[in-house]
Tab-separated table of N, CA, C and O in Angstrom:
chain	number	residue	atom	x	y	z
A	1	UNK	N	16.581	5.479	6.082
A	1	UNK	CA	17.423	6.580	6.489
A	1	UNK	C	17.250	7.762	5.542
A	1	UNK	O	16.985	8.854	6.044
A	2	UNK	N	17.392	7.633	4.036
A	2	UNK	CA	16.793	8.641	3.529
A	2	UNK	C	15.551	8.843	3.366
A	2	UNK	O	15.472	10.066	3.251
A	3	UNK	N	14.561	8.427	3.287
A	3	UNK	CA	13.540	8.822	3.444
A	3	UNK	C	13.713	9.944	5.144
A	3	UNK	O	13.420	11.135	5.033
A	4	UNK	N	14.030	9.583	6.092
A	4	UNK	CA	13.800	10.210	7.478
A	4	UNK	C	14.560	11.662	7.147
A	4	UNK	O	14.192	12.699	7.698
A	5	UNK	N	15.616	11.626	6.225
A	5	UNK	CA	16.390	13.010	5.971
A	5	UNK	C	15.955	13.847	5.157
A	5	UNK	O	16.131	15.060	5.264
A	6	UNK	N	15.015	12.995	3.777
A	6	UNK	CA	13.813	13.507	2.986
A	6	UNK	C	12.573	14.683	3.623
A	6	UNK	O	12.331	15.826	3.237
A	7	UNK	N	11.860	13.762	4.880
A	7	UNK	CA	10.595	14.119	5.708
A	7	UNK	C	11.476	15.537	6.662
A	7	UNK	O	10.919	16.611	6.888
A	8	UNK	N	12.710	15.248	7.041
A	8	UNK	CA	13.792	16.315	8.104
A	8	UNK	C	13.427	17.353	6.982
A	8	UNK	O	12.545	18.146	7.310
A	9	UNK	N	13.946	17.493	5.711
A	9	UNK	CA	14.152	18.516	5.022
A	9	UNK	C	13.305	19.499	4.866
A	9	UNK	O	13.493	20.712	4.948
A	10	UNK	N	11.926	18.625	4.531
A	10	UNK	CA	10.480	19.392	3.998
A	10	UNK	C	9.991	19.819	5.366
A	10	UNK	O	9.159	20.724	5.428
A	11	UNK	N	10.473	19.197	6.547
A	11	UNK	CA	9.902	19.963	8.064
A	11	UNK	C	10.494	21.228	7.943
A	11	UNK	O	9.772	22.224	7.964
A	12	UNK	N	12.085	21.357	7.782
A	12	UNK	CA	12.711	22.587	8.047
A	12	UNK	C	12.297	23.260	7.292
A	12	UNK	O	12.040	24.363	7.777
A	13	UNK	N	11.968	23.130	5.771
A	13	UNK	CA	11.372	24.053	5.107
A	13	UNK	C	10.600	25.128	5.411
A	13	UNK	O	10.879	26.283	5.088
A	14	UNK	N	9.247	24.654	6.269
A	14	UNK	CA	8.226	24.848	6.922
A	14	UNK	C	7.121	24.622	5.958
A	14	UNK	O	7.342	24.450	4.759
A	15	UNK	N	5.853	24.622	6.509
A	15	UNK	CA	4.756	24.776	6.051
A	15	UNK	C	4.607	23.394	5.586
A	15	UNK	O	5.658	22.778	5.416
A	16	UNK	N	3.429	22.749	5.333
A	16	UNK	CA	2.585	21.403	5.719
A	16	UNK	C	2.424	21.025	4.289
A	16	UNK	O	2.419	19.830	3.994
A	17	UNK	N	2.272	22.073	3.249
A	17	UNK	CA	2.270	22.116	1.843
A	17	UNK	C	3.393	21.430	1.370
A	17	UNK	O	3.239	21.162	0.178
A	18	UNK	N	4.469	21.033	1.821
A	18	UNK	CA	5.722	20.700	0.807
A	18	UNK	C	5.501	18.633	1.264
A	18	UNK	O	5.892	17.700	0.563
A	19	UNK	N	4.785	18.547	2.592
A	19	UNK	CA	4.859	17.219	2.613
A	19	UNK	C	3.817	16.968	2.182
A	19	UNK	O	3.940	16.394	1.100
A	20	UNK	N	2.239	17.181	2.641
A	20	UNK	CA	0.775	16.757	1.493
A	20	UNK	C	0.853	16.750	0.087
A	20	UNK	O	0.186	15.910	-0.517
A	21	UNK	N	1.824	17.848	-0.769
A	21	UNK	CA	2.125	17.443	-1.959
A	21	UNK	C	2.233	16.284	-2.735
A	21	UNK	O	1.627	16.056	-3.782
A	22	UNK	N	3.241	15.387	-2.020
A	22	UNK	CA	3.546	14.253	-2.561
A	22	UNK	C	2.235	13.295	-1.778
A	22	UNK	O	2.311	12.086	-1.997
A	23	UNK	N	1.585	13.555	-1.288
A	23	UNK	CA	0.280	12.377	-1.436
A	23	UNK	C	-0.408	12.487	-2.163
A	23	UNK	O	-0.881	11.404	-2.509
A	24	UNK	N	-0.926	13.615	-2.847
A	24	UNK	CA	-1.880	14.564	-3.460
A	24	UNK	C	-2.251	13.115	-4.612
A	24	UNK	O	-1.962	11.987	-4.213
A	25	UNK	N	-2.674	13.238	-5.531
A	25	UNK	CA	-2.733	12.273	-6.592
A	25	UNK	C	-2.274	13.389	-7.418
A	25	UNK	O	-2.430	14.595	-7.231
A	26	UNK	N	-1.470	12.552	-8.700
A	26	UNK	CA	-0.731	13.483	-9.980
A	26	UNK	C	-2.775	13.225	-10.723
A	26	UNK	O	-3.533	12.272	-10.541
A	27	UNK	N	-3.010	14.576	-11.547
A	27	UNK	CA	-3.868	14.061	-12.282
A	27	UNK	C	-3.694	13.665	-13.779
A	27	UNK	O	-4.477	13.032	-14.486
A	28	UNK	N	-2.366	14.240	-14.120
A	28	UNK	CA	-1.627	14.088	-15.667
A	28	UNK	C	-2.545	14.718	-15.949
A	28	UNK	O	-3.075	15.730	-15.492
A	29	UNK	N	-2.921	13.359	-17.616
A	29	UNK	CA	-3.935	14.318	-18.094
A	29	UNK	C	-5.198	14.678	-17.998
A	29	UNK	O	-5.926	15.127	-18.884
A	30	UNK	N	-5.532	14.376	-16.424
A	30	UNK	CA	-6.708	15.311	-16.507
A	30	UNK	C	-6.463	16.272	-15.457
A	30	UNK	O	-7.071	16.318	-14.388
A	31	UNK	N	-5.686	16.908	-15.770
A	31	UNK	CA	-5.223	17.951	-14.913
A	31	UNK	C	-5.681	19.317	-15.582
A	31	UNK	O	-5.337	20.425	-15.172
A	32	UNK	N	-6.484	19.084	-16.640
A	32	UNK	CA	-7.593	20.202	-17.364
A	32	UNK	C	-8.744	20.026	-16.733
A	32	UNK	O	-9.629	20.817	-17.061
A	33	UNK	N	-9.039	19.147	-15.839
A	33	UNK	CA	-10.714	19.119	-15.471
A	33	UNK	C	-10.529	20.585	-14.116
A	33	UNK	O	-9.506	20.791	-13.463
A	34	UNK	N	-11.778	21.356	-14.028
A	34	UNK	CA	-11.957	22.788	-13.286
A	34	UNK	C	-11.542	21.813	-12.026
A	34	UNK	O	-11.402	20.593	-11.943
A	35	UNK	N	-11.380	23.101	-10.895
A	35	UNK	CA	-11.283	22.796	-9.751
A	35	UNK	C	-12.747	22.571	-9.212
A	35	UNK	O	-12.608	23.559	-8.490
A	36	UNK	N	-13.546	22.310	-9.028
A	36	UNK	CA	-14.737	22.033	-9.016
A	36	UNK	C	-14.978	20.497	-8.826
A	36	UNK	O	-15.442	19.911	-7.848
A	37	UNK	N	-14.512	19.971	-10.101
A	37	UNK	CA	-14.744	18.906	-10.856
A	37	UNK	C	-13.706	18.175	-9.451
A	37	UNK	O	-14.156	17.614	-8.452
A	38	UNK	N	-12.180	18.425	-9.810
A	38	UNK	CA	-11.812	17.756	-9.089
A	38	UNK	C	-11.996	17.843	-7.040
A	38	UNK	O	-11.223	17.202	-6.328
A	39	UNK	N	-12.743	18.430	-6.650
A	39	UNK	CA	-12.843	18.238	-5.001
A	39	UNK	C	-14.315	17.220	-5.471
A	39	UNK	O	-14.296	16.147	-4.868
A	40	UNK	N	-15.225	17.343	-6.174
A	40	UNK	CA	-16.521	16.595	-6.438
A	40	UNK	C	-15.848	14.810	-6.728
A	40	UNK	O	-16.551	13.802	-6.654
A	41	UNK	N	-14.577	14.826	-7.005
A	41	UNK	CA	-14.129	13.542	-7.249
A	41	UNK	C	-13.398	13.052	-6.426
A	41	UNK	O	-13.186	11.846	-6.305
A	42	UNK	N	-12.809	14.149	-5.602
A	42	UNK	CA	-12.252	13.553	-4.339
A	42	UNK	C	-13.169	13.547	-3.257
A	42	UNK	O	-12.782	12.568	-2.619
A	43	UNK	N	-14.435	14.163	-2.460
A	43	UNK	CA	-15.334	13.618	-1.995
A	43	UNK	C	-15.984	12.450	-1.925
A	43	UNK	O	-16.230	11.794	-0.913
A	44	UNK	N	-16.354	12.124	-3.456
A	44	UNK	CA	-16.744	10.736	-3.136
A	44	UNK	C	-15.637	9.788	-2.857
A	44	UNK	O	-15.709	8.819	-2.100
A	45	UNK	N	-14.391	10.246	-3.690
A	45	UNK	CA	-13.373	8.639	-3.047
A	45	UNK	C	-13.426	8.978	-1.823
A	45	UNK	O	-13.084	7.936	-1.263
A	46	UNK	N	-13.740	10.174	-0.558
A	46	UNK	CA	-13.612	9.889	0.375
A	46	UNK	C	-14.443	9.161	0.987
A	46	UNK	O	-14.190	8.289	1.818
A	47	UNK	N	-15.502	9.514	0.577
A	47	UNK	CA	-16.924	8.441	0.906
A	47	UNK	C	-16.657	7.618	0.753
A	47	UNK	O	-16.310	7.008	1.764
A	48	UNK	N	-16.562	6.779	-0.728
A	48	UNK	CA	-16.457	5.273	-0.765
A	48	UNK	C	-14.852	4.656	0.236
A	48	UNK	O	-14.824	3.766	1.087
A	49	UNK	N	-14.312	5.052	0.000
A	49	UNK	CA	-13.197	5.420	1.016
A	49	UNK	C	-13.648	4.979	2.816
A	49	UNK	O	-13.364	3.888	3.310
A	50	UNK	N	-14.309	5.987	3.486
A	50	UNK	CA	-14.833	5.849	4.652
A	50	UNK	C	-15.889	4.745	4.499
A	50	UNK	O	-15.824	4.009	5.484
A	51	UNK	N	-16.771	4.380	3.694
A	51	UNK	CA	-17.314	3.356	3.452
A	51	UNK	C	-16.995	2.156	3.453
A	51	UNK	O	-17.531	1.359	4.224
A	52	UNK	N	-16.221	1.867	2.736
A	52	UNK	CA	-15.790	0.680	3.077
A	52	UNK	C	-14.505	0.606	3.716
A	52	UNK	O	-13.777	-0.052	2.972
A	53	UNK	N	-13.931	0.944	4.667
A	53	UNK	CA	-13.277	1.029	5.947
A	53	UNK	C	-14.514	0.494	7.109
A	53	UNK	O	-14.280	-0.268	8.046
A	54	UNK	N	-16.167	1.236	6.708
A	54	UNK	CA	-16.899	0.535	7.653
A	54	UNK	C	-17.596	-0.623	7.435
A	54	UNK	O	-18.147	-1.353	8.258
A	55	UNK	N	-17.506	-0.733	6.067
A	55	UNK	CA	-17.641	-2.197	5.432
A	55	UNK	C	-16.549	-3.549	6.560
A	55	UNK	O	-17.048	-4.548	7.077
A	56	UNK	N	-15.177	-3.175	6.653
A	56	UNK	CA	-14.265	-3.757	6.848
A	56	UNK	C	-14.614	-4.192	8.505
A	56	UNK	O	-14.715	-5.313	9.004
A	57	UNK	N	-14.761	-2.715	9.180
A	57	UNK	CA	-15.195	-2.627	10.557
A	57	UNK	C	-15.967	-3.952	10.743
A	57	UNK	O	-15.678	-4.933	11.430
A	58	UNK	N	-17.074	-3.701	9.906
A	58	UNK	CA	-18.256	-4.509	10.095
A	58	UNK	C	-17.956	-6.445	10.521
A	58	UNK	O	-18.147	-7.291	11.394
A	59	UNK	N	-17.389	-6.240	9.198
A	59	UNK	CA	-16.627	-7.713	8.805
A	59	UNK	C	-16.138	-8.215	9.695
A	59	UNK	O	-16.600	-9.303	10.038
A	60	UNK	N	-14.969	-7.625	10.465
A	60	UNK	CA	-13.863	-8.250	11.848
A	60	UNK	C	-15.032	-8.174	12.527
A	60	UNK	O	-15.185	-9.330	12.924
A	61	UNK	N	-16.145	-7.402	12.990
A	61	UNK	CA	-16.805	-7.624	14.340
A	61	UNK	C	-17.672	-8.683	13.900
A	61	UNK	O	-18.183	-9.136	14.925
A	62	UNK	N	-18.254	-9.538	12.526
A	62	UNK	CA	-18.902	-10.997	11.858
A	62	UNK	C	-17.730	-11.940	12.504
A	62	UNK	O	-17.859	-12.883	13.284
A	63	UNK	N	-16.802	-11.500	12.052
A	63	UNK	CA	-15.105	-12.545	12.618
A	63	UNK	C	-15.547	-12.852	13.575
A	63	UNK	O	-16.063	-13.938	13.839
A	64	UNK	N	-15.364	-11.601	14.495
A	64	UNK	CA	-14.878	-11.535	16.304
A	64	UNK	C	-16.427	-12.466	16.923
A	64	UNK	O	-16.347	-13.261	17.860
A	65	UNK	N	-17.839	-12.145	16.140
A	65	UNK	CA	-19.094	-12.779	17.103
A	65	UNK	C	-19.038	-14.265	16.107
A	65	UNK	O	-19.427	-15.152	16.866
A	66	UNK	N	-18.813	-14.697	15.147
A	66	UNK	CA	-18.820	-15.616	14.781
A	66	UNK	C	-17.523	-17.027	15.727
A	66	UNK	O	-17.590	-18.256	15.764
A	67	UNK	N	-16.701	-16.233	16.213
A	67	UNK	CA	-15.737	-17.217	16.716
A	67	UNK	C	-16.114	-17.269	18.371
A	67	UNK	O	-15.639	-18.195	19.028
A	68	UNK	N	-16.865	-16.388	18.949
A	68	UNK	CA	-17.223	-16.657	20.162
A	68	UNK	C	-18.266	-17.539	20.618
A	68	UNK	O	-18.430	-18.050	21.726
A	69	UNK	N	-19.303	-17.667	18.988
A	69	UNK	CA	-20.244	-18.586	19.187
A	69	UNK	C	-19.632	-19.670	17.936
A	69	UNK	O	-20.484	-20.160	17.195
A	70	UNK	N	-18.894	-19.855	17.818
A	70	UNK	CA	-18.248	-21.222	16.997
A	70	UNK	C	-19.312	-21.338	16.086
A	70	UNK	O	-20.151	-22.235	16.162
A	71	UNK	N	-19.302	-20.329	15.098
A	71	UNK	CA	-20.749	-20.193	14.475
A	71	UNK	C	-19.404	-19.824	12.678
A	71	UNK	O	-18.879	-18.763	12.340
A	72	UNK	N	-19.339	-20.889	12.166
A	72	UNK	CA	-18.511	-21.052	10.844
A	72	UNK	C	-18.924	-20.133	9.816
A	72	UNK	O	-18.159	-19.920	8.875
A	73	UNK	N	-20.387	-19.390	9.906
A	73	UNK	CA	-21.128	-19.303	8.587
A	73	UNK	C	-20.587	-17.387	8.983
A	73	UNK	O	-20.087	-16.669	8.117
A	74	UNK	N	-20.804	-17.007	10.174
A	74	UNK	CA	-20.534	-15.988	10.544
A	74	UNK	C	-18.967	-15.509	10.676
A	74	UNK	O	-18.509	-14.417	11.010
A	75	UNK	N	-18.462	-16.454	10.379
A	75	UNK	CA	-17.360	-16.501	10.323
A	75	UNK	C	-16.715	-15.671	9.070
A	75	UNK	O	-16.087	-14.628	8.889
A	76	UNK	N	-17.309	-16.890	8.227
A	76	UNK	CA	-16.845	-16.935	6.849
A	76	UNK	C	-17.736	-15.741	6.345
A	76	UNK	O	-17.488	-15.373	5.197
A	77	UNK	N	-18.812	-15.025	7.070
A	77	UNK	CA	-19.265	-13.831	6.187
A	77	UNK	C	-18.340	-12.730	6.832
A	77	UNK	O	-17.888	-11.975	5.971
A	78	UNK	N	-17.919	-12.421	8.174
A	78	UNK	CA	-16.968	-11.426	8.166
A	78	UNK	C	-15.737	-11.520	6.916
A	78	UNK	O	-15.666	-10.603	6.098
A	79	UNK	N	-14.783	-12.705	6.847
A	79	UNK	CA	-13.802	-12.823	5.964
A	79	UNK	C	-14.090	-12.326	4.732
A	79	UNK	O	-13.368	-11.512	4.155
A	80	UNK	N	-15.394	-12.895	4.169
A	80	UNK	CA	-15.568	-11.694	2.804
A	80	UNK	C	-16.103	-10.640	2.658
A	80	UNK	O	-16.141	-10.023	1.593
A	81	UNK	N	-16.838	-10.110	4.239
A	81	UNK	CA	-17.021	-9.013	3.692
A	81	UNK	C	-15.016	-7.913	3.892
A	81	UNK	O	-14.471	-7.087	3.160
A	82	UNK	N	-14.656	-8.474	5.062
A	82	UNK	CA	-13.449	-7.866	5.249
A	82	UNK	C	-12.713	-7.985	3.592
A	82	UNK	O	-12.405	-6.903	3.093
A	83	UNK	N	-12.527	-8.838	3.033
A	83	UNK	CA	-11.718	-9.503	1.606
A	83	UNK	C	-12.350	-8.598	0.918
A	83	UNK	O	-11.544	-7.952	0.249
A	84	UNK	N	-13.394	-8.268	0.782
A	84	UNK	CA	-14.373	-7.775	-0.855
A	84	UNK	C	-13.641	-5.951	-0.046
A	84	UNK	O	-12.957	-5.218	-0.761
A	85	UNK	N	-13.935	-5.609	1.256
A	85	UNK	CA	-13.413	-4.204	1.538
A	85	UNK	C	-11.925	-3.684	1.197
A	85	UNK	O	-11.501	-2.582	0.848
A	86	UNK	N	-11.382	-4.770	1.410
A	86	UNK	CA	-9.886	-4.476	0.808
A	86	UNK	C	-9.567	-4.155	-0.113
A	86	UNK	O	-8.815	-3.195	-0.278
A	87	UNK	N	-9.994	-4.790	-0.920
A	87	UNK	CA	-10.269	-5.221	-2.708
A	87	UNK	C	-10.796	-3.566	-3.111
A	87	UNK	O	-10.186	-2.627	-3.624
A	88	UNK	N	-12.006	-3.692	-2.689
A	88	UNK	CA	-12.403	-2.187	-3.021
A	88	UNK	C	-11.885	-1.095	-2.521
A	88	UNK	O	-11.770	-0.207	-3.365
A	89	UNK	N	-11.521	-0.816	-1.444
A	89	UNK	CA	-10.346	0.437	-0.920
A	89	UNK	C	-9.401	0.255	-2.253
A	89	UNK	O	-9.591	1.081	-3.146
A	90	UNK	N	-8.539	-0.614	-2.437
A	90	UNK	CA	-7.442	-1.110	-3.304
A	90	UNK	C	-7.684	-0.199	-4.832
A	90	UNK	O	-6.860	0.584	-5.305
A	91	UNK	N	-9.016	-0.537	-5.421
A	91	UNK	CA	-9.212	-0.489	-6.646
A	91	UNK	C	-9.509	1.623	-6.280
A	91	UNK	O	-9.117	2.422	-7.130
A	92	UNK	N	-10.032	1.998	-5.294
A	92	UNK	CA	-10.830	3.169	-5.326
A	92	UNK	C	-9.365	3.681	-4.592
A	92	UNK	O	-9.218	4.725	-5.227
A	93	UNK	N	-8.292	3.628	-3.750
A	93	UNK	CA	-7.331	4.632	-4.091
A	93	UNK	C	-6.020	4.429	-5.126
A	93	UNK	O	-4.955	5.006	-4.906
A	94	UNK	N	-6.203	3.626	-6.172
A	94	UNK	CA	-5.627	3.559	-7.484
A	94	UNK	C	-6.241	3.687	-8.431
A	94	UNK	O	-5.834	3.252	-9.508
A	95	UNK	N	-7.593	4.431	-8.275
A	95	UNK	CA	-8.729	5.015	-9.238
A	95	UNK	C	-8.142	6.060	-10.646
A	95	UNK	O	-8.429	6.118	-11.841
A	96	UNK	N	-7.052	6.898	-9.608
A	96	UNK	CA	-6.495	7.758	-10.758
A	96	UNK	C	-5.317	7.092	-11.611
A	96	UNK	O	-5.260	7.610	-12.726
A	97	UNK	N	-4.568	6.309	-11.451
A	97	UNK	CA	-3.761	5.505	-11.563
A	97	UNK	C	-4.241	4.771	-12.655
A	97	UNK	O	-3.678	4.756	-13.750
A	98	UNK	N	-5.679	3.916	-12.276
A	98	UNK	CA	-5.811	3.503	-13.575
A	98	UNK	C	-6.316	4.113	-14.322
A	98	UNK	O	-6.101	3.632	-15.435
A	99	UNK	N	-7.179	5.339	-14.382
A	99	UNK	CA	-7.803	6.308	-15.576
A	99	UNK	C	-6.971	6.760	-16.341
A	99	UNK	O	-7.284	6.739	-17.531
A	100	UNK	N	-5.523	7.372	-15.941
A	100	UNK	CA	-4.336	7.790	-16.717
A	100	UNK	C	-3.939	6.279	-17.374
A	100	UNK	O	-3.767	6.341	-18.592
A	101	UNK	N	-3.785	5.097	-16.853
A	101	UNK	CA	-3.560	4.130	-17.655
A	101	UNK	C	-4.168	3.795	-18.852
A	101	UNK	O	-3.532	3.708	-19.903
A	102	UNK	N	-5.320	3.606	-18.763
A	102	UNK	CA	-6.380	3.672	-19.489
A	102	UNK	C	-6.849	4.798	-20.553
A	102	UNK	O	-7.143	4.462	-21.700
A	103	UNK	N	-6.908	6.127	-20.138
A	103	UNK	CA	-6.794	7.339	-21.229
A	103	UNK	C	-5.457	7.054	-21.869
A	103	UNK	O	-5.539	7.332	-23.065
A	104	UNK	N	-4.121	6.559	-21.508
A	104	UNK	CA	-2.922	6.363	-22.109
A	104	UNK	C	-2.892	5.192	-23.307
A	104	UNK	O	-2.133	5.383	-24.257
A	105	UNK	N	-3.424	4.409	-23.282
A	105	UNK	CA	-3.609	3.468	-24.190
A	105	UNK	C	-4.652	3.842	-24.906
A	105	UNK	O	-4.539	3.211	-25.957
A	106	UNK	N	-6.047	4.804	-24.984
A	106	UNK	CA	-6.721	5.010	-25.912
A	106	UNK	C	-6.032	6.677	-26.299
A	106	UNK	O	-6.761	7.667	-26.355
A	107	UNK	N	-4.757	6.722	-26.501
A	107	UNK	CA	-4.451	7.754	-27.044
A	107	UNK	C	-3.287	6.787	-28.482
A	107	UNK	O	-2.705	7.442	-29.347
């Protein structure tokens, strides 16, 4: 319920800027790297990003032909490649998340 009165608020506001904000990634401290730097780093997470989403694709359709031909091996290669795509989406949109973790402890 608040969240829905949250999303109401930033509509009436107007403009598309007050809700993409809060997806944005915080960069802390590397919020000194040029603007340059950072679209060159969000490109590729989009790549690896769209990548393995078709990694994943791939995987359910190993699932989906492995169970029509009762074929176990095809089976079990969709499941990891689907498992290993998750895993990696997982790690690549908490990429910034852990670099601030990580620069935070070597400070």
């Amino acid at each position: 319920m608040q969240v829905t009165q949250q999303v109401m608020q930033l509509a009436a506001e107007g403009g598309i800027g007050g809700i993409t904000d809060g997806i944005k990634p915080d960069w802390a401290v590397f919020g000194a790297i040029g603007t340059k730097a950072k679209i060159i780093v969000g490109v590729v997470m989009a790549g690896a990003v769209l990548f393995l989403l078709g990694s994943a694709i791939v995987g359910a359709v190993h699932i989906r032909v492995g169970n029509q031909q009762h074929n176990s091996m095809e089976t079990k290669k969709g499941q990891t490649m689907v498992g290993s795509s998750l895993i990696g989406l997982f790690a690549v949109a908490s990429m910034s998340t852990l670099f601030g973790i990580v620069y935070g402890f070597g400070i």
